[in-house]
Amino acid sequence: MNDEQLHAMRHSLAHITAAAVQRIWPDAKFGVGPVVENGFYYDIDLGERKISEANFAKIEKEMRGIISYGDDFERFEMPIDQAIDWARQNNQPYKEELLNDLKRSGTTIAKDLDANELGLATEGDAAVETVSFYKNGNFVDLCRGPHVANTKDVGAFKLLRVAGAYWRGNEKNPQMQRLYGVAFATQEELDQYLERLEQAKLRDHRKLGKELDLYTISNLVGPGLPLFTPRGTVLRDIMSTYSNQLRQRYGFQKVFTPHITKKELYETSGHWAKFGDELFLVTSQETSDNFALKPMNCPHHTQIYVSQPRSYKDMPIRYLETTTDYRDEKTGELGGLNRVRSLTQDDSHVFARPDQIEQEIHNLLSSARELYDTIGMKLRVRLSYRDDGEGYLGEMALWETAQAQLKNAVIANELEYFEQEGEAAFYGPKIDFMATDAIGREHQVATVQLDFVQPERFGLTYTDQEGKDAQPVMIHCALLGSIERFLSVFIEHTGGWFPLWAAPEQIRILTINDQVLPYVDEIKAVLSSVVLDKPVKFNELRFTVDDRNESLGKKIREATNWKIPVQLIVGPQDQESRQVSVRTQAGEEKVSLDALADYLKAL
Amino acid sequence: MNDEQLHAMRHSLAHITAAAVQRIWPDAKFGVGPVVENGFYYDIDLGERKISEANFAKIEKEMRGIISYGDDFERFEMPIDQAIDWARQNNQPYKEELLNDLKRSGTTIAKDLDANELGLATEGDAAVETVSFYKNGNFVDLCRGPHVANTKDVGAFKLLRVAGAYWRGNEKNPQMQRLYGVAFATQEELDQYLERLEQAKLRDHRKLGKELDLYTISNLVGPGLPLFTPRGTVLRDIMSTYSNQLRQRYGFQKVFTPHITKKELYETSGHWAKFGDELFLVTSQETSDNFALKPMNCPHHTQIYVSQPRSYKDMPIRYLETTTDYRDEKTGELGGLNRVRSLTQDDSHVFARPDQIEQEIHNLLSSARELYDTIGMKLRVRLSYRDDGEGYLGEMALWETAQAQLKNAVIANELEYFEQEGEAAFYGPKIDFMATDAIGREHQVATVQLDFVQPERFGLTYTDQEGKDAQPVMIHCALLGSIERFLSVFIEHTGGWFPLWAAPEQIRILTINDQVLPYVDEIKAVLSSVVLDKPVKFNELRFTVDDRNESLGKKIREATNWKIPVQLIVGPQDQESRQVSVRTQAGEEKVSLDALADYLKAL
């Protein structure tokens, strides 16, 4: 089934949903019923009556009844004034309002309601003279179509949830009930989708973030500004340490820059004109300088570059900084760690000679591949080029060369890729990395961006072999991207069962009774001596002991709720045989104390 | 010689300086001539004529002449109106202005000029009726005294520098020339002081920061906002890593909080009312919330504390965070790393039961002692208590108990201490640590502060043994204090010759010719295998190779300019005998390749 067929099917199901609701509650007034990702919805006004999930079985039963009748979807047209009469006679005031708007101008509706999704005729700004309707059985609806031929052709579906929604998205309008359904060509696909949804709910990083005590949001500090608890901080640190160590192996050097800057820095870089309204503005009460919180680090890094004369022999110069940037995101768009105002970027900048571009891109692609291999996520890249639009800085010829070089490096690295115009940054083309998580969702993560503009704006130079001033290129790269956002992906990817090297609490020793405490001291001595070296170097084991006077069952349950990857169960028999029971997600096995260190290192 | 005698001596030298200047330039007009640390100055108006260091010998010669006359300092009094006449007749308009002010009110002058230092009578706010003068030889000056008996009693002195200074510190007033001198009881003390001054100049961290490429200041980013280069970042990181690792050993857990917060957090904490004008204010263009850059981290840490219910069994809870705070310091007061707007604090907060205070203070004092033993700086502490002034929060009884507990812990730790009233924070008493550097200067570094106020304001609780809500106390502590400020001290303390564990570039291999390159690879393999474990754990060696086609002399000179603690010189003979020449500040010696790793670890 192709996308158009799927779309028609889902749209037909929206009509069938409305038809079923009308059979149950004949006074229902209908808004719009568009197709959305994986399904459809219909906005319904039932007055004081509330639809709840308890009603879903009844509505679905009616829908199945309508489908089994096997009525055709019949299209017919009506002059607009006659259609308005139809709406009035059928007590459908929302349809009447839409028709009146259509009579005046098609695009008014398009703006409010994304009319492409509504099945309404919306070509141009002209007034509409004739509108189309679709009819299946008794149910008639104003609609642009297309639909499936017959109600039997609608595949597998399920009503999913109901939520309040203001008519036309405006909170001054009446609140309607938006009834969502999902639909797929086959029952198998639907089941897979529902299973994935269930999985995603269980893995929701906001839920796990609370259960595993990783971060907190404070009303006094503000939305989108998460505070990381000791456990969450271990997770953050291990990720940023990994990214830092990895990049240092790839030749990068750490630098450190402040979180604020005078506005002049962004005026010079061009960000002020382009992104000024996304900046947090900072006012000094002591000086008249205007400051901003940094939303990115490239302009700061240029200032370290220019602090010394540079020669062609010094190039490339590679800086890394994992630092928190601030972006003035809309409050309504903030959620968990996925979109925050304080985003910590594992940022890198290369200052290179033009003849070093391809080698440096290659270096960065290799580092990104290594990182996501370790994380266990498959990568796909998008090559983002400029389009013919305005706002791109730099000469067209430079753009074309650069875009070709990026593509070459991607092909040389055998990365799966696709190309997209109009997605470039204003200063150059880029490569965006998408990583697929354990339940098949794709997330945008790393990015590599070429930049011919900032070196010019900041007057960056190096002395070339002839002793003349030459202009370097800049390459921006973030591997994890925003650590907060990456953690939201990583938590959901792992379902909170972090790999041993990353887990905040890696090992918990569970005692069966107090008799084993001297033996526990020996085990602790072994654990204290273990330092993991892969993928994070110098990763000392993080372990605790649960020697409370509680049942082993309770101790195991608690350790499992904390999703601690390794539980070491120690009883009198273990003490006697100088063994421990190692319990992991893979099962439980006995390991001798002498072999424990090597066993853990190999996990 | 006691402090009062030294003060009289320096003040007398100020008069003698003015007398000498008057003998050379009889039209000189005089401002004030107070005693300052280590010496004195006199503000002089010579019209267009500029005093330069080239004039110092001549002035000093006149001073010595005056001293050799052996005139007594004679005190006499004059009614204020007669004194005003005297000033007018002697063409001393600044003295005339001071006398007119004194005639109105004593404290006006005190406010502007710190009149205690001026030798002017300033008791109370009342108008002055009679003023005192001192006369030595021909020179007469308005002065409160006291002076030495005779010009011969002035010890050893030297004119040090001359600088512009606005009359009464107001830039709308005429600019005068401020002539500084230093003076000590003996020539030996003066020589020691001048030697220390010379040392301090060589060690100036702004000079060394540039020479050793540690940080840079950018006009586009702004004053007081240093950017750290790769070398400087290694130094920062090694210091913060050391502080973090040390505190983790003392039971602290890392947390992470954003750099901005809603204003409400500081309104709740009480900082807004107290320090509101020292905050950088942050404006969102997306929400109407008011934000501020955090100037400290305690209020943020309370929000992690309250994110979970806490039991008496969980206490104490110890958080550490090394994070950059922002304070809106006056532009004129910013300098190098010593006073910055972006200060990175190695901050710690303990939430403890009241019965745990002494144990926790003890824990913190021990950690501070350990850190400064490693740094090689002697500590002395100031116990800062409240006075009777306003602005202190919390009950007096709590303050008294707390002050006693701090003192007990200091005594138990055998720390040298002194007590000072009126130096406490508004929320509780504190212990400030002063560290003495290699040239005898004392710097304020670490701090431990008790706080009974914030737990109450934030409603912090834990469940006590009876199941009731109890209120914890908070203890604030920073060991390095601000890392930027600490680095300014550390750079000057070491003169840029950092100990091996902290040096950005620890080792440089210097080749005598290309023949030794295969052997250099073997040496590099040895260095790569060395990981220092004290005082910073997992401290991999940072080394480079200078295999350029340059003379050994040049290579050694360059490595020495970079103050690289270990230089390994490798020539054909070394290769043959499988040795290296290890050159450190202590000298040069041959070490066999087999013994090199252990040799370096023991440095």
CSV table of C-alpha atoms in Angstrom, one decimal, chain B residues 197-560:
chain,number,residue,atom,x,y,z
B,197,LEU,CA,58.2,43.2,44.5
B,198,GLU,CA,60.7,42.3,41.8
B,199,GLN,CA,59.7,38.7,42.3
B,200,ALA,CA,56.0,39.5,42.1
B,201,LYS,CA,56.5,41.4,38.9
B,202,LEU,CA,58.3,38.4,37.3
B,203,ARG,CA,55.5,36.2,38.6
B,204,ASP,CA,52.6,38.4,37.5
B,205,HIS,CA,50.0,35.9,36.3
B,206,ARG,CA,48.9,38.3,33.5
B,207,LYS,CA,52.4,38.4,32.2
B,208,LEU,CA,52.9,34.6,32.6
B,209,GLY,CA,49.4,33.9,31.3
B,210,LYS,CA,50.4,35.5,28.1
B,211,GLU,CA,53.9,34.0,27.9
B,212,LEU,CA,52.7,30.5,28.7
B,213,ASP,CA,49.6,30.9,26.5
B,214,LEU,CA,47.1,30.0,29.3
B,215,TYR,CA,44.2,32.4,28.6
B,216,THR,CA,43.1,35.3,26.5
B,217,ILE,CA,40.7,38.2,26.9
B,218,SER,CA,38.7,39.2,23.8
B,219,ASN,CA,37.3,42.7,23.3
B,220,LEU,CA,34.3,41.1,21.5
B,221,VAL,CA,33.5,38.8,24.5
B,222,GLY,CA,34.2,41.4,27.1
B,223,PRO,CA,36.3,42.3,30.1
B,224,GLY,CA,36.5,39.9,33.1
B,225,LEU,CA,35.4,37.0,30.8
B,226,PRO,CA,38.6,35.1,30.1
B,227,LEU,CA,38.7,32.4,27.4
B,228,PHE,CA,41.1,29.5,28.2
B,229,THR,CA,43.4,28.1,25.6
B,230,PRO,CA,44.2,24.4,25.4
B,231,ARG,CA,47.2,24.8,27.8
B,232,GLY,CA,45.1,26.9,30.3
B,233,THR,CA,42.3,24.4,30.0
B,234,VAL,CA,44.5,21.6,31.1
B,235,LEU,CA,45.6,23.6,34.1
B,236,ARG,CA,41.9,24.4,35.0
B,237,ASP,CA,40.8,20.8,34.4
B,238,ILE,CA,43.6,19.3,36.5
B,239,MET,CA,42.8,21.7,39.4
B,240,SER,CA,39.0,21.0,39.2
B,241,THR,CA,39.6,17.3,38.8
B,242,TYR,CA,41.8,17.3,41.8
B,243,SER,CA,39.3,19.2,43.9
B,244,ASN,CA,36.5,16.9,42.7
B,245,GLN,CA,38.3,13.7,43.3
B,246,LEU,CA,39.4,14.9,46.7
B,247,ARG,CA,35.9,15.8,47.7
B,248,GLN,CA,34.5,12.6,46.4
B,249,ARG,CA,36.9,10.8,48.7
B,250,TYR,CA,35.5,12.9,51.5
B,251,GLY,CA,31.9,11.7,50.7
B,252,PHE,CA,30.6,14.2,48.2
B,253,GLN,CA,28.5,13.4,45.1
B,254,LYS,CA,28.6,15.5,41.9
B,255,VAL,CA,25.4,17.3,40.8
B,256,PHE,CA,24.8,19.6,37.8
B,257,THR,CA,22.6,22.7,37.7
B,258,PRO,CA,21.9,25.2,35.0
B,259,HIS,CA,23.5,28.7,35.0
B,260,ILE,CA,20.3,30.6,35.0
B,261,THR,CA,17.3,30.5,37.2
B,262,LYS,CA,14.0,32.3,37.6
B,263,LYS,CA,14.3,35.3,39.9
B,264,GLU,CA,11.9,33.5,42.3
B,265,LEU,CA,14.7,31.2,43.5
B,266,TYR,CA,16.7,34.2,44.8
B,267,GLU,CA,13.7,35.9,46.2
B,268,THR,CA,13.0,32.7,48.2
B,269,SER,CA,16.7,32.4,49.3
B,270,GLY,CA,16.9,36.1,50.3
B,271,HIS,CA,19.8,36.8,47.9
B,272,TRP,CA,17.6,39.0,45.7
B,273,ALA,CA,17.0,41.5,48.5
B,274,LYS,CA,20.6,41.4,49.6
B,275,PHE,CA,22.7,41.1,46.4
B,276,GLY,CA,20.2,41.9,43.7
B,277,ASP,CA,22.4,44.6,42.2
B,278,GLU,CA,25.3,42.2,41.8
B,279,LEU,CA,23.3,39.9,39.6
B,280,PHE,CA,23.4,39.8,35.8
B,281,LEU,CA,19.7,40.0,34.8
B,282,VAL,CA,18.5,37.7,32.0
B,283,THR,CA,15.5,38.5,29.9
B,284,SER,CA,13.6,36.0,27.8
B,285,GLN,CA,12.0,37.1,24.6
B,286,GLU,CA,9.7,34.1,24.8
B,287,THR,CA,8.3,34.2,28.3
B,288,SER,CA,7.6,37.0,30.8
B,289,ASP,CA,9.6,35.1,33.5
B,290,ASN,CA,12.5,37.1,34.9
B,291,PHE,CA,15.8,35.2,35.1
B,292,ALA,CA,19.2,35.8,36.5
B,293,LEU,CA,22.6,34.3,36.0
B,294,LYS,CA,23.5,32.3,39.1
B,295,PRO,CA,26.1,34.1,41.3
B,296,MET,CA,26.3,31.1,43.6
B,297,ASN,CA,24.9,27.5,43.7
B,298,CYS,CA,23.3,26.9,47.1
B,299,PRO,CA,19.7,27.8,46.1
B,300,HIS,CA,20.0,25.4,43.1
B,301,HIS,CA,21.3,22.6,45.3
B,302,THR,CA,18.3,23.0,47.7
B,303,GLN,CA,16.1,22.2,44.8
B,304,ILE,CA,17.8,18.8,44.3
B,305,TYR,CA,17.5,18.2,48.0
B,306,VAL,CA,13.8,18.8,48.0
B,307,SER,CA,13.2,16.6,44.9
B,308,GLN,CA,13.0,13.5,47.1
B,309,PRO,CA,11.8,12.8,50.6
B,310,ARG,CA,14.8,12.5,53.0
B,311,SER,CA,15.2,10.5,56.1
B,312,TYR,CA,17.5,10.9,59.1
B,313,LYS,CA,19.3,7.8,57.8
B,314,ASP,CA,20.1,9.6,54.5
B,315,MET,CA,21.9,12.4,56.3
B,316,PRO,CA,24.3,14.0,55.7
B,317,ILE,CA,23.7,14.5,52.0
B,318,ARG,CA,26.8,16.1,50.4
B,319,TYR,CA,26.7,17.7,46.9
B,320,LEU,CA,29.6,19.0,45.0
B,321,GLU,CA,29.5,21.0,41.8
B,322,THR,CA,32.3,22.8,40.0
B,323,THR,CA,30.5,25.3,37.9
B,324,THR,CA,30.8,28.8,36.6
B,325,ASP,CA,29.0,31.6,38.4
B,326,TYR,CA,28.5,35.1,37.2
B,327,ARG,CA,28.9,38.3,39.2
B,328,ASP,CA,28.4,41.8,37.8
B,329,GLU,CA,31.7,43.2,39.0
B,330,LYS,CA,32.7,46.7,38.3
B,331,THR,CA,34.7,47.0,35.0
B,332,GLY,CA,37.4,49.0,36.7
B,333,GLU,CA,38.0,46.3,39.3
B,334,LEU,CA,38.5,43.5,36.7
B,335,GLY,CA,42.1,42.3,36.2
B,336,GLY,CA,43.6,39.2,34.7
B,337,LEU,CA,42.2,36.1,36.5
B,338,ASN,CA,42.2,37.7,39.9
B,339,ARG,CA,38.8,39.3,39.6
B,340,VAL,CA,36.5,38.1,36.9
B,341,ARG,CA,32.9,38.2,36.0
B,342,SER,CA,32.8,34.4,35.2
B,343,LEU,CA,34.1,32.6,38.3
B,344,THR,CA,34.2,28.9,38.4
B,345,GLN,CA,33.6,27.7,42.0
B,346,ASP,CA,34.5,24.3,43.3
B,347,ASP,CA,31.3,24.5,45.4
B,348,SER,CA,30.1,22.0,48.0
B,349,HIS,CA,27.0,21.9,50.1
B,350,VAL,CA,26.3,19.6,53.0
B,351,PHE,CA,22.7,19.0,54.3
B,352,ALA,CA,23.2,17.7,57.8
B,353,ARG,CA,21.4,17.0,61.0
B,354,PRO,CA,22.2,19.5,63.8
B,355,ASP,CA,24.1,16.7,65.6
B,356,GLN,CA,26.3,16.2,62.6
B,357,ILE,CA,27.6,19.8,62.3
B,358,GLU,CA,30.9,19.4,64.1
B,359,GLN,CA,31.8,16.1,62.3
B,360,GLU,CA,31.0,17.8,58.9
B,361,ILE,CA,33.0,20.9,59.7
B,362,HIS,CA,35.8,18.6,60.7
B,363,ASN,CA,35.5,16.7,57.4
B,364,LEU,CA,35.7,19.9,55.4
B,365,LEU,CA,38.6,21.3,57.4
B,366,SER,CA,40.5,18.1,56.8
B,367,SER,CA,39.9,18.2,53.1
B,368,ALA,CA,41.0,21.9,52.9
B,369,ARG,CA,44.2,21.0,54.8
B,370,GLU,CA,44.9,18.1,52.5
B,371,LEU,CA,44.4,20.2,49.4
B,372,TYR,CA,46.7,23.1,50.5
B,373,ASP,CA,49.4,20.6,51.7
B,374,THR,CA,49.5,19.3,48.2
B,375,ILE,CA,49.6,22.8,46.7
B,376,GLY,CA,52.4,23.6,49.1
B,377,MET,CA,50.8,26.7,50.7
B,378,LYS,CA,50.5,27.3,54.4
B,379,LEU,CA,47.0,27.9,55.7
B,380,ARG,CA,45.7,30.3,58.4
B,381,VAL,CA,42.0,30.7,59.1
B,382,ARG,CA,39.8,33.6,60.0
B,383,LEU,CA,36.7,32.9,62.1
B,384,SER,CA,34.2,35.4,60.8
B,385,TYR,CA,31.4,36.2,63.2
B,386,ARG,CA,28.5,38.5,63.0
B,387,ASP,CA,28.5,41.9,64.8
B,388,ASP,CA,25.6,43.9,66.1
B,389,GLY,CA,24.9,45.4,62.7
B,390,GLU,CA,21.7,44.9,60.7
B,391,GLY,CA,21.1,42.5,57.8
B,392,TYR,CA,22.0,39.2,59.4
B,393,LEU,CA,19.2,36.6,59.1
B,394,GLY,CA,18.4,34.0,61.7
B,395,GLU,CA,18.1,33.9,65.5
B,396,MET,CA,21.0,35.2,67.7
B,397,ALA,CA,21.0,32.0,69.8
B,398,LEU,CA,21.7,29.9,66.6
B,399,TRP,CA,24.5,32.2,65.7
B,400,GLU,CA,26.2,31.9,69.0
B,401,THR,CA,26.0,28.1,69.1
B,402,ALA,CA,27.2,27.9,65.5
B,403,GLN,CA,30.2,30.3,66.1
B,404,ALA,CA,31.3,28.2,69.0
B,405,GLN,CA,31.1,25.0,67.0
B,406,LEU,CA,33.2,26.4,64.2
B,407,LYS,CA,35.8,27.5,66.7
B,408,ASN,CA,35.9,24.1,68.3
B,409,ALA,CA,36.5,22.4,64.9
B,410,VAL,CA,39.3,24.8,64.0
B,411,ILE,CA,41.0,24.2,67.4
B,412,ALA,CA,40.6,20.5,67.0
B,413,ASN,CA,42.3,20.7,63.6
B,414,GLU,CA,45.2,22.6,65.1
B,415,LEU,CA,44.8,25.4,62.5
B,416,GLU,CA,46.3,28.8,63.1
B,417,TYR,CA,43.4,31.2,63.5
B,418,PHE,CA,42.2,34.6,64.3
B,419,GLU,CA,38.6,35.9,65.0
B,420,GLN,CA,36.9,38.8,63.4
B,421,GLU,CA,33.4,40.3,64.1
B,422,GLY,CA,31.3,41.7,61.3
B,423,GLU,CA,32.8,39.5,58.6
B,424,ALA,CA,30.1,36.8,58.6
B,425,ALA,CA,27.8,36.1,55.7
B,426,PHE,CA,24.2,37.3,56.2
B,427,TYR,CA,23.0,33.7,56.7
B,428,GLY,CA,25.7,32.5,59.1
B,429,PRO,CA,29.2,32.5,60.5
B,430,LYS,CA,32.1,31.3,58.4
B,431,ILE,CA,35.7,30.2,58.3
B,432,ASP,CA,37.9,31.8,55.7
B,433,PHE,CA,41.2,30.3,54.7
B,434,MET,CA,44.2,32.4,53.9
B,435,ALA,CA,47.1,30.7,52.1
B,436,THR,CA,50.6,32.1,52.1
B,437,ASP,CA,52.4,32.0,48.7
B,438,ALA,CA,56.1,31.4,47.8
B,439,ILE,CA,56.9,35.1,48.2
B,440,GLY,CA,55.1,35.6,51.5
B,441,ARG,CA,51.9,37.1,50.4
B,442,GLU,CA,48.6,36.0,51.9
B,443,HIS,CA,45.6,35.2,49.7
B,444,GLN,CA,42.0,34.4,50.7
B,445,VAL,CA,41.2,31.0,49.2
B,446,ALA,CA,38.8,28.4,50.7
B,447,THR,CA,35.7,29.1,52.8
B,448,VAL,CA,33.4,27.1,55.0
B,449,GLN,CA,30.1,28.7,55.9
B,450,LEU,CA,27.3,27.6,58.2
B,451,ASP,CA,23.8,28.4,57.2
B,452,PHE,CA,20.6,28.1,59.3
B,453,VAL,CA,18.6,30.4,57.1
B,454,GLN,CA,18.3,28.8,53.7
B,455,PRO,CA,17.0,25.5,55.0
B,456,GLU,CA,14.2,27.5,56.6
B,457,ARG,CA,13.5,29.7,53.6
B,458,PHE,CA,13.3,26.7,51.3
B,459,GLY,CA,11.3,24.6,53.7
B,460,LEU,CA,13.9,21.8,53.7
B,461,THR,CA,13.1,18.9,55.9
B,462,TYR,CA,14.0,15.3,56.7
B,463,THR,CA,12.0,12.7,58.7
B,464,ASP,CA,13.6,12.2,62.1
B,465,GLN,CA,13.8,9.0,64.2
B,466,GLU,CA,10.3,9.8,65.6
B,467,GLY,CA,8.8,10.2,62.1
B,468,LYS,CA,8.5,13.9,62.4
B,469,ASP,CA,9.7,16.7,60.1
B,470,ALA,CA,13.0,18.1,61.2
B,471,GLN,CA,15.1,20.9,59.6
B,472,PRO,CA,18.6,20.2,58.3
B,473,VAL,CA,21.5,22.8,58.5
B,474,MET,CA,23.4,23.6,55.4
B,475,ILE,CA,27.2,24.0,55.2
B,476,HIS,CA,28.7,25.8,52.2
B,477,CYS,CA,32.3,25.1,51.3
B,478,ALA,CA,34.6,26.0,48.4
B,479,LEU,CA,38.2,24.6,48.6
B,480,LEU,CA,39.9,26.4,45.7
B,481,GLY,CA,37.3,29.1,45.9
B,482,SER,CA,37.1,30.6,42.4
B,483,ILE,CA,39.3,28.5,40.1
B,484,GLU,CA,40.2,31.6,38.1
B,485,ARG,CA,41.3,33.5,41.2
B,486,PHE,CA,43.0,30.4,42.5
B,487,LEU,CA,44.9,30.0,39.2
B,488,SER,CA,46.1,33.6,39.5
B,489,VAL,CA,47.5,32.8,42.9
B,490,PHE,CA,48.9,29.4,41.8
B,491,ILE,CA,50.6,30.9,38.7
B,492,GLU,CA,52.3,33.5,40.9
B,493,HIS,CA,53.0,31.1,43.7
B,494,THR,CA,54.9,28.7,41.3
B,495,GLY,CA,56.1,31.5,39.0
B,496,GLY,CA,54.7,29.4,36.2
B,497,TRP,CA,56.9,26.4,37.0
B,498,PHE,CA,54.0,24.1,37.8
B,499,PRO,CA,54.5,20.9,39.6
B,500,LEU,CA,54.8,17.9,37.2
B,501,TRP,CA,51.2,16.7,37.9
B,502,ALA,CA,49.7,20.1,37.0
B,503,ALA,CA,51.9,21.3,34.1
B,504,PRO,CA,50.0,21.6,30.8
B,505,GLU,CA,53.0,20.2,29.0
B,506,GLN,CA,54.8,18.0,31.4
B,507,ILE,CA,57.6,16.6,29.3
B,508,ARG,CA,59.3,17.6,26.1
B,509,ILE,CA,61.6,15.2,24.3
B,510,LEU,CA,64.5,17.2,22.6
B,511,THR,CA,66.4,15.4,19.9
B,512,ILE,CA,70.0,16.1,19.1
B,513,ASN,CA,69.6,14.7,15.5
B,514,ASP,CA,67.3,12.6,13.4
B,515,GLN,CA,69.4,9.5,13.9
B,516,VAL,CA,67.7,9.0,17.3
B,517,LEU,CA,64.1,9.0,16.0
B,518,PRO,CA,63.5,5.3,16.3
B,519,TYR,CA,64.7,5.5,19.9
B,520,VAL,CA,62.4,8.4,20.5
B,521,ASP,CA,59.5,6.1,19.5
B,522,GLU,CA,60.6,3.8,22.3
B,523,ILE,CA,60.7,6.6,24.8
B,524,LYS,CA,57.2,7.8,23.6
B,525,ALA,CA,55.9,4.3,24.2
B,526,VAL,CA,57.2,4.4,27.8
B,527,LEU,CA,55.7,7.9,28.4
B,528,SER,CA,52.4,6.8,27.0
B,529,SER,CA,52.2,3.9,29.5
B,530,VAL,CA,52.8,6.2,32.5
B,531,VAL,CA,49.7,7.3,34.4
B,532,LEU,CA,50.3,9.5,37.5
B,533,ASP,CA,48.1,8.7,40.4
B,534,LYS,CA,49.0,11.3,42.9
B,535,PRO,CA,47.5,13.8,43.8
B,536,VAL,CA,45.3,13.5,40.7
B,537,LYS,CA,44.2,10.0,39.8
B,538,PHE,CA,44.4,8.8,36.2
B,539,ASN,CA,46.7,11.6,35.1
B,540,GLU,CA,48.1,10.5,31.8
B,541,LEU,CA,51.5,12.1,30.8
B,542,ARG,CA,51.2,15.1,28.6
B,543,PHE,CA,54.3,15.2,26.4
B,544,THR,CA,55.5,16.4,23.1
B,545,VAL,CA,58.6,15.9,20.9
B,546,ASP,CA,60.7,18.6,19.5
B,547,ASP,CA,62.5,16.9,16.6
B,548,ARG,CA,62.9,20.0,14.5
B,549,ASN,CA,66.2,20.6,12.7
B,550,GLU,CA,67.3,23.2,15.2
B,551,SER,CA,70.2,23.4,17.7
B,552,LEU,CA,69.9,21.7,21.0
B,553,GLY,CA,70.6,25.0,22.7
B,554,LYS,CA,67.6,26.6,21.0
B,555,LYS,CA,65.4,23.7,21.8
B,556,ILE,CA,66.4,23.9,25.5
B,557,ARG,CA,65.9,27.6,25.6
B,558,GLU,CA,62.4,27.3,24.1
B,559,ALA,CA,61.4,24.5,26.4
B,560,THR,CA,62.7,26.5,29.4
